[in-house]
PDB file of C-alpha atoms in Angstrom:
ATOM      1  CA  MET A  32       5.123   1.096 -19.490  1.00 94.00           C
ATOM      2  CA  LYS A  33       2.594   4.067 -19.280  1.00 98.00           C
ATOM      3  CA  ILE A  34       2.313   5.300 -15.791  1.00 98.00           C
ATOM      4  CA  LEU A  35      -0.550   7.584 -14.558  1.00 98.00           C
ATOM      5  CA  VAL A  36      -0.065   9.717 -11.474  1.00 98.00           C
ATOM      6  CA  LEU A  37      -3.442  10.537 -10.245  1.00 97.00           C
ATOM      7  CA  GLY A  38      -4.075  13.195  -7.469  1.00 96.00           C
ATOM      8  CA  ILE A  39      -7.266  12.938  -5.616  1.00 92.00           C
ATOM      9  CA  GLY A  40      -8.943  15.214  -3.189  1.00 91.00           C
ATOM     10  CA  ASN A  41     -11.153  18.137  -2.530  1.00 91.00           C
ATOM     11  CA  ILE A  42      -8.947  21.376  -2.352  1.00 94.00           C
ATOM     12  CA  LEU A  43     -11.873  23.213  -0.636  1.00 94.00           C
ATOM     13  CA  LEU A  44     -11.305  21.115   2.504  1.00 93.00           C
ATOM     14  CA  GLU A  45      -7.805  21.883   3.666  1.00 96.00           C
ATOM     15  CA  ASP A  46      -5.758  18.742   3.925  1.00 96.00           C
ATOM     16  CA  GLU A  47      -8.437  16.639   2.016  1.00 94.00           C
ATOM     17  CA  GLY A  48      -7.054  18.143  -1.139  1.00 94.00           C
ATOM     18  CA  ILE A  49      -3.329  17.070  -0.430  1.00 96.00           C
ATOM     19  CA  GLY A  50      -3.281  14.438  -3.381  1.00 96.00           C
ATOM     20  CA  VAL A  51      -4.012  17.421  -5.832  1.00 96.00           C
ATOM     21  CA  HIS A  52      -1.331  19.519  -4.101  1.00 97.00           C
ATOM     22  CA  VAL A  53       1.215  16.735  -4.520  1.00 98.00           C
ATOM     23  CA  VAL A  54       0.583  16.313  -8.101  1.00 98.00           C
ATOM     24  CA  ASP A  55       0.479  20.021  -8.809  1.00 97.00           C
ATOM     25  CA  ARG A  56       4.039  20.308  -7.208  1.00 97.00           C
ATOM     26  CA  LEU A  57       5.035  17.289  -9.365  1.00 98.00           C
ATOM     27  CA  GLN A  58       4.167  18.875 -12.478  1.00 97.00           C
ATOM     28  CA  ALA A  59       5.606  22.319 -11.390  1.00 96.00           C
ATOM     29  CA  ASN A  60       8.936  21.089 -10.055  1.00 96.00           C
ATOM     30  CA  TYR A  61       9.787  18.154 -12.208  1.00 97.00           C
ATOM     31  CA  GLU A  62      10.473  17.215 -15.798  1.00 96.00           C
ATOM     32  CA  LEU A  63       8.598  13.941 -16.313  1.00 97.00           C
ATOM     33  CA  PRO A  64       9.347  11.152 -18.744  1.00 97.00           C
ATOM     34  CA  VAL A  65       7.182  10.850 -21.812  1.00 97.00           C
ATOM     35  CA  ASN A  66       5.589   7.726 -20.346  1.00 98.00           C
ATOM     36  CA  VAL A  67       4.293   9.510 -17.255  1.00 98.00           C
ATOM     37  CA  THR A  68       0.944  11.296 -17.177  1.00 97.00           C
ATOM     38  CA  VAL A  69      -0.228  13.421 -14.380  1.00 97.00           C
ATOM     39  CA  VAL A  70      -3.894  14.103 -13.712  1.00 96.00           C
ATOM     40  CA  ASP A  71      -5.641  16.192 -11.104  1.00 94.00           C
ATOM     41  CA  GLY A  72      -8.489  14.031 -10.466  1.00 90.00           C
ATOM     42  CA  GLY A  73     -10.024  16.214  -7.785  1.00 85.00           C
ATOM     43  CA  THR A  74     -13.225  14.576  -6.629  1.00 76.00           C
ATOM     44  CA  SER A  75     -13.805  12.832 -10.024  1.00 79.00           C
ATOM     45  CA  GLY A  76     -15.077   9.419 -10.257  1.00 77.00           C
ATOM     46  CA  MET A  77     -16.071   7.569 -13.553  1.00 82.00           C
ATOM     47  CA  VAL A  78     -14.902  10.377 -15.799  1.00 85.00           C
ATOM     48  CA  LEU A  79     -11.304   9.093 -15.170  1.00 91.00           C
ATOM     49  CA  LEU A  80     -12.088   5.617 -16.526  1.00 92.00           C
ATOM     50  CA  ASP A  81     -10.385   6.327 -20.011  1.00 93.00           C
ATOM     51  CA  ASP A  82      -7.272   7.819 -18.248  1.00 94.00           C
ATOM     52  CA  ILE A  83      -7.069   4.584 -16.100  1.00 95.00           C
ATOM     53  CA  ALA A  84      -7.640   2.370 -18.932  1.00 95.00           C
ATOM     54  CA  ALA A  85      -4.823   3.848 -20.843  1.00 95.00           C
ATOM     55  CA  CYS A  86      -2.015   3.090 -18.328  1.00 97.00           C
ATOM     56  CA  GLN A  87      -0.253   0.041 -17.117  1.00 97.00           C
ATOM     57  CA  HIS A  88       0.666   1.533 -13.665  1.00 98.00           C
ATOM     58  CA  LEU A  89      -1.739   3.708 -11.650  1.00 97.00           C
ATOM     59  CA  LEU A  90      -0.045   5.630  -8.886  1.00 98.00           C
ATOM     60  CA  ILE A  91      -2.796   7.301  -6.742  1.00 96.00           C
ATOM     61  CA  VAL A  92      -1.957  10.075  -4.286  1.00 96.00           C
ATOM     62  CA  ASP A  93      -4.750  10.821  -1.710  1.00 93.00           C
ATOM     63  CA  CYS A  94      -5.517  11.806   1.939  1.00 91.00           C
ATOM     64  CA  ALA A  95      -6.749   9.039   4.237  1.00 89.00           C
ATOM     65  CA  ARG A  96      -7.821   8.671   7.856  1.00 88.00           C
ATOM     66  CA  LEU A  97      -6.103   5.532   9.147  1.00 87.00           C
ATOM     67  CA  ASP A  98      -5.805   6.564  12.842  1.00 89.00           C
ATOM     68  CA  ALA A  99      -2.225   7.411  12.506  1.00 94.00           C
ATOM     69  CA  PRO A 100      -0.616  10.795  13.523  1.00 97.00           C
ATOM     70  CA  PRO A 101      -1.435  13.645  11.239  1.00 97.00           C
ATOM     71  CA  GLY A 102       1.117  13.810   8.380  1.00 97.00           C
ATOM     72  CA  THR A 103       1.810  10.055   8.402  1.00 97.00           C
ATOM     73  CA  ILE A 104       2.304   8.803   4.798  1.00 97.00           C
ATOM     74  CA  HIS A 105       1.065   5.304   4.158  1.00 95.00           C
ATOM     75  CA  GLU A 106       2.035   3.272   0.960  1.00 96.00           C
ATOM     76  CA  PHE A 107      -0.061   0.392  -0.566  1.00 94.00           C
ATOM     77  CA  HIS A 108       0.698  -1.655  -3.658  1.00 95.00           C
ATOM     78  CA  GLY A 109      -1.022  -4.218  -5.782  1.00 93.00           C
ATOM     79  CA  ASN A 110      -4.326  -5.830  -4.478  1.00 88.00           C
ATOM     80  CA  ALA A 111      -4.037  -3.796  -1.401  1.00 90.00           C
ATOM     81  CA  VAL A 112      -5.090  -0.598  -3.386  1.00 89.00           C
ATOM     82  CA  PRO A 113      -8.636  -1.638  -4.379  1.00 82.00           C
ATOM     83  CA  ALA A 114      -9.052  -3.203  -0.887  1.00 79.00           C
ATOM     84  CA  PHE A 115      -8.111   0.099   0.693  1.00 80.00           C
ATOM     85  CA  PHE A 116     -10.667   2.098  -1.317  1.00 74.00           C
ATOM     86  CA  GLN A 117     -13.451  -0.457  -0.466  1.00 71.00           C
ATOM     87  CA  GLN A 118     -13.293   0.854   2.996  1.00 67.00           C
ATOM     88  CA  ARG A 119     -14.810   4.181   1.721  1.00 54.00           C
ATOM     89  CA  ILE A 120     -12.763   6.332   4.192  1.00 57.00           C
ATOM     90  CA  SER A 121     -13.785   9.710   2.804  1.00 53.00           C
ATOM     91  CA  PRO A 122     -16.667  10.625   0.487  1.00 50.00           C
ATOM     92  CA  HIS A 123     -14.796  11.084  -2.790  1.00 51.00           C
ATOM     93  CA  GLN A 124     -13.262   7.735  -2.400  1.00 54.00           C
ATOM     94  CA  ILE A 125     -16.639   6.124  -2.946  1.00 55.00           C
ATOM     95  CA  GLY A 126     -16.323   7.216  -6.471  1.00 71.00           C
ATOM     96  CA  LEU A 127     -12.743   5.905  -6.844  1.00 80.00           C
ATOM     97  CA  SER A 128     -13.850   2.533  -5.303  1.00 81.00           C
ATOM     98  CA  ASP A 129     -16.509   2.351  -7.928  1.00 83.00           C
ATOM     99  CA  LEU A 130     -14.110   3.455 -10.626  1.00 86.00           C
ATOM    100  CA  LEU A 131     -11.527   0.748  -9.800  1.00 88.00           C
ATOM    101  CA  ALA A 132     -14.339  -1.924  -9.685  1.00 87.00           C
ATOM    102  CA  ALA A 133     -15.615  -0.711 -13.042  1.00 90.00           C
ATOM    103  CA  ALA A 134     -12.265  -0.910 -14.580  1.00 92.00           C
ATOM    104  CA  ALA A 135     -11.771  -4.376 -13.292  1.00 91.00           C
ATOM    105  CA  LEU A 136     -15.150  -5.495 -14.704  1.00 93.00           C
ATOM    106  CA  LEU A 137     -14.257  -3.994 -17.953  1.00 93.00           C
ATOM    107  CA  ASP A 138     -10.845  -5.672 -17.844  1.00 95.00           C
ATOM    108  CA  VAL A 139      -8.999  -2.355 -18.084  1.00 95.00           C
ATOM    109  CA  LEU A 140      -7.706  -2.182 -14.611  1.00 94.00           C
ATOM    110  CA  PRO A 141      -4.009  -1.343 -14.804  1.00 96.00           C
ATOM    111  CA  GLN A 142      -1.521  -4.164 -14.301  1.00 93.00           C
ATOM    112  CA  GLN A 143       0.109  -2.451 -11.215  1.00 97.00           C
ATOM    113  CA  LEU A 144      -1.347  -0.211  -8.703  1.00 96.00           C
ATOM    114  CA  SER A 145       0.197   2.026  -5.980  1.00 97.00           C
ATOM    115  CA  LEU A 146      -1.295   4.307  -3.418  1.00 95.00           C
ATOM    116  CA  ILE A 147       0.469   6.989  -1.403  1.00 97.00           C
ATOM    117  CA  ALA A 148      -2.062   8.114   1.362  1.00 94.00           C
ATOM    118  CA  ILE A 149      -1.410  10.937   3.537  1.00 96.00           C
ATOM    119  CA  GLU A 150      -3.147  11.232   7.020  1.00 95.00           C
ATOM    120  CA  PRO A 151      -4.754  14.597   7.264  1.00 96.00           C
ATOM    121  CA  GLU A 152      -4.795  17.045  10.293  1.00 96.00           C
ATOM    122  CA  SER A 153      -7.904  18.770   9.378  1.00 95.00           C
ATOM    123  CA  ILE A 154     -10.624  18.474   6.499  1.00 93.00           C
ATOM    124  CA  GLU A 155     -12.361  21.616   7.591  1.00 94.00           C
ATOM    125  CA  LEU A 156     -13.517  24.204   5.011  1.00 95.00           C
ATOM    126  CA  GLY A 157     -10.403  26.036   3.760  1.00 95.00           C
ATOM    127  CA  THR A 158      -8.390  26.222   0.561  1.00 94.00           C
ATOM    128  CA  GLU A 159      -4.894  26.121   2.329  1.00 96.00           C
ATOM    129  CA  LEU A 160      -3.025  22.980   3.633  1.00 97.00           C
ATOM    130  CA  THR A 161      -2.532  23.015   7.319  1.00 97.00           C
ATOM    131  CA  ALA A 162       1.201  23.332   8.366  1.00 98.00           C
ATOM    132  CA  THR A 163       1.345  19.683   8.838  1.00 98.00           C
ATOM    133  CA  GLY A 164      -0.313  19.044   5.562  1.00 97.00           C
ATOM    134  CA  THR A 165       2.270  21.185   3.862  1.00 98.00           C
ATOM    135  CA  ARG A 166       5.107  19.238   5.499  1.00 98.00           C
ATOM    136  CA  ALA A 167       3.379  16.115   4.590  1.00 98.00           C
ATOM    137  CA  CYS A 168       2.817  17.208   1.015  1.00 98.00           C
ATOM    138  CA  GLU A 169       6.672  17.637   0.444  1.00 97.00           C
ATOM    139  CA  LEU A 170       7.411  14.238   2.023  1.00 98.00           C
ATOM    140  CA  ALA A 171       4.657  12.576  -0.191  1.00 98.00           C
ATOM    141  CA  LEU A 172       6.102  14.219  -3.332  1.00 98.00           C
ATOM    142  CA  ASP A 173       9.508  12.629  -2.450  1.00 98.00           C
ATOM    143  CA  ARG A 174       7.546   9.324  -2.082  1.00 98.00           C
ATOM    144  CA  VAL A 175       5.956   9.833  -5.557  1.00 98.00           C
ATOM    145  CA  VAL A 176       9.323  10.717  -7.001  1.00 98.00           C
ATOM    146  CA  ARG A 177      10.929   7.580  -5.470  1.00 97.00           C
ATOM    147  CA  ARG A 178       8.261   5.325  -6.647  1.00 98.00           C
ATOM    148  CA  LEU A 179       8.554   6.623 -10.231  1.00 98.00           C
ATOM    149  CA  GLN A 180      12.389   6.022 -10.073  1.00 98.00           C
ATOM    150  CA  GLU A 181      11.493   2.381  -8.886  1.00 97.00           C
ATOM    151  CA  LEU A 182       9.305   2.011 -12.041  1.00 97.00           C
ATOM    152  CA  GLY A 183      12.126   3.135 -14.220  1.00 97.00           C
ATOM    153  CA  ALA A 184      10.721   6.681 -14.891  1.00 97.00           C
ATOM    154  CA  SER A 185      12.948   9.030 -13.064  1.00 95.00           C
ATOM    155  CA  PRO A 186      11.585  12.573 -12.957  1.00 97.00           C
ATOM    156  CA  ARG A 187      14.293  15.405 -13.297  1.00 95.00           C
ATOM    157  CA  LEU A 188      14.227  18.544 -11.217  1.00 93.00           C
ATOM    158  CA  ALA A 189      13.018  21.294 -13.565  1.00 90.00           C
ATOM    159  CA  LEU A 190      15.509  24.100 -13.985  1.00 78.00           C
ATOM    160  CA  ALA A 191      14.471  27.440 -12.584  1.00 64.00           C
ATOM    161  CA  ALA A 192      13.296  29.978 -15.300  1.00 48.00           C
TER     162      ALA A 192
END
């Protein structure tokens, strides 16, 4: 099964970019099986359609305001993922909602969907994660690794050079 790990977010807005930071750390710290592709989706929308169409499992990592304490990590699976993005919780998710809808219309929506969403502390202008965001980033990375293991695609810690 081809798995796409897609990090979403704007790295110019503190914790809003946490999804991108998580996938960057995944690539830097782990050796991934050949069936796992990691993409920094930034704030992209429709340009990701080909990447999504090429996988059977889409694992999205993003920030989301769900009225939980900052740093809280939420997980959604299956049909709950497109429903989550239809709420349009942040500006870049409008593009992702449309992207998932287009994939469904074209019959290329992956068979399986997962979302790891992190509650931000701040989405103010700034290129660094908050302290809460940094801690949550590590916890979210652990969740991504665990989800990949559940899917039979276990990452291995990379050896230090």
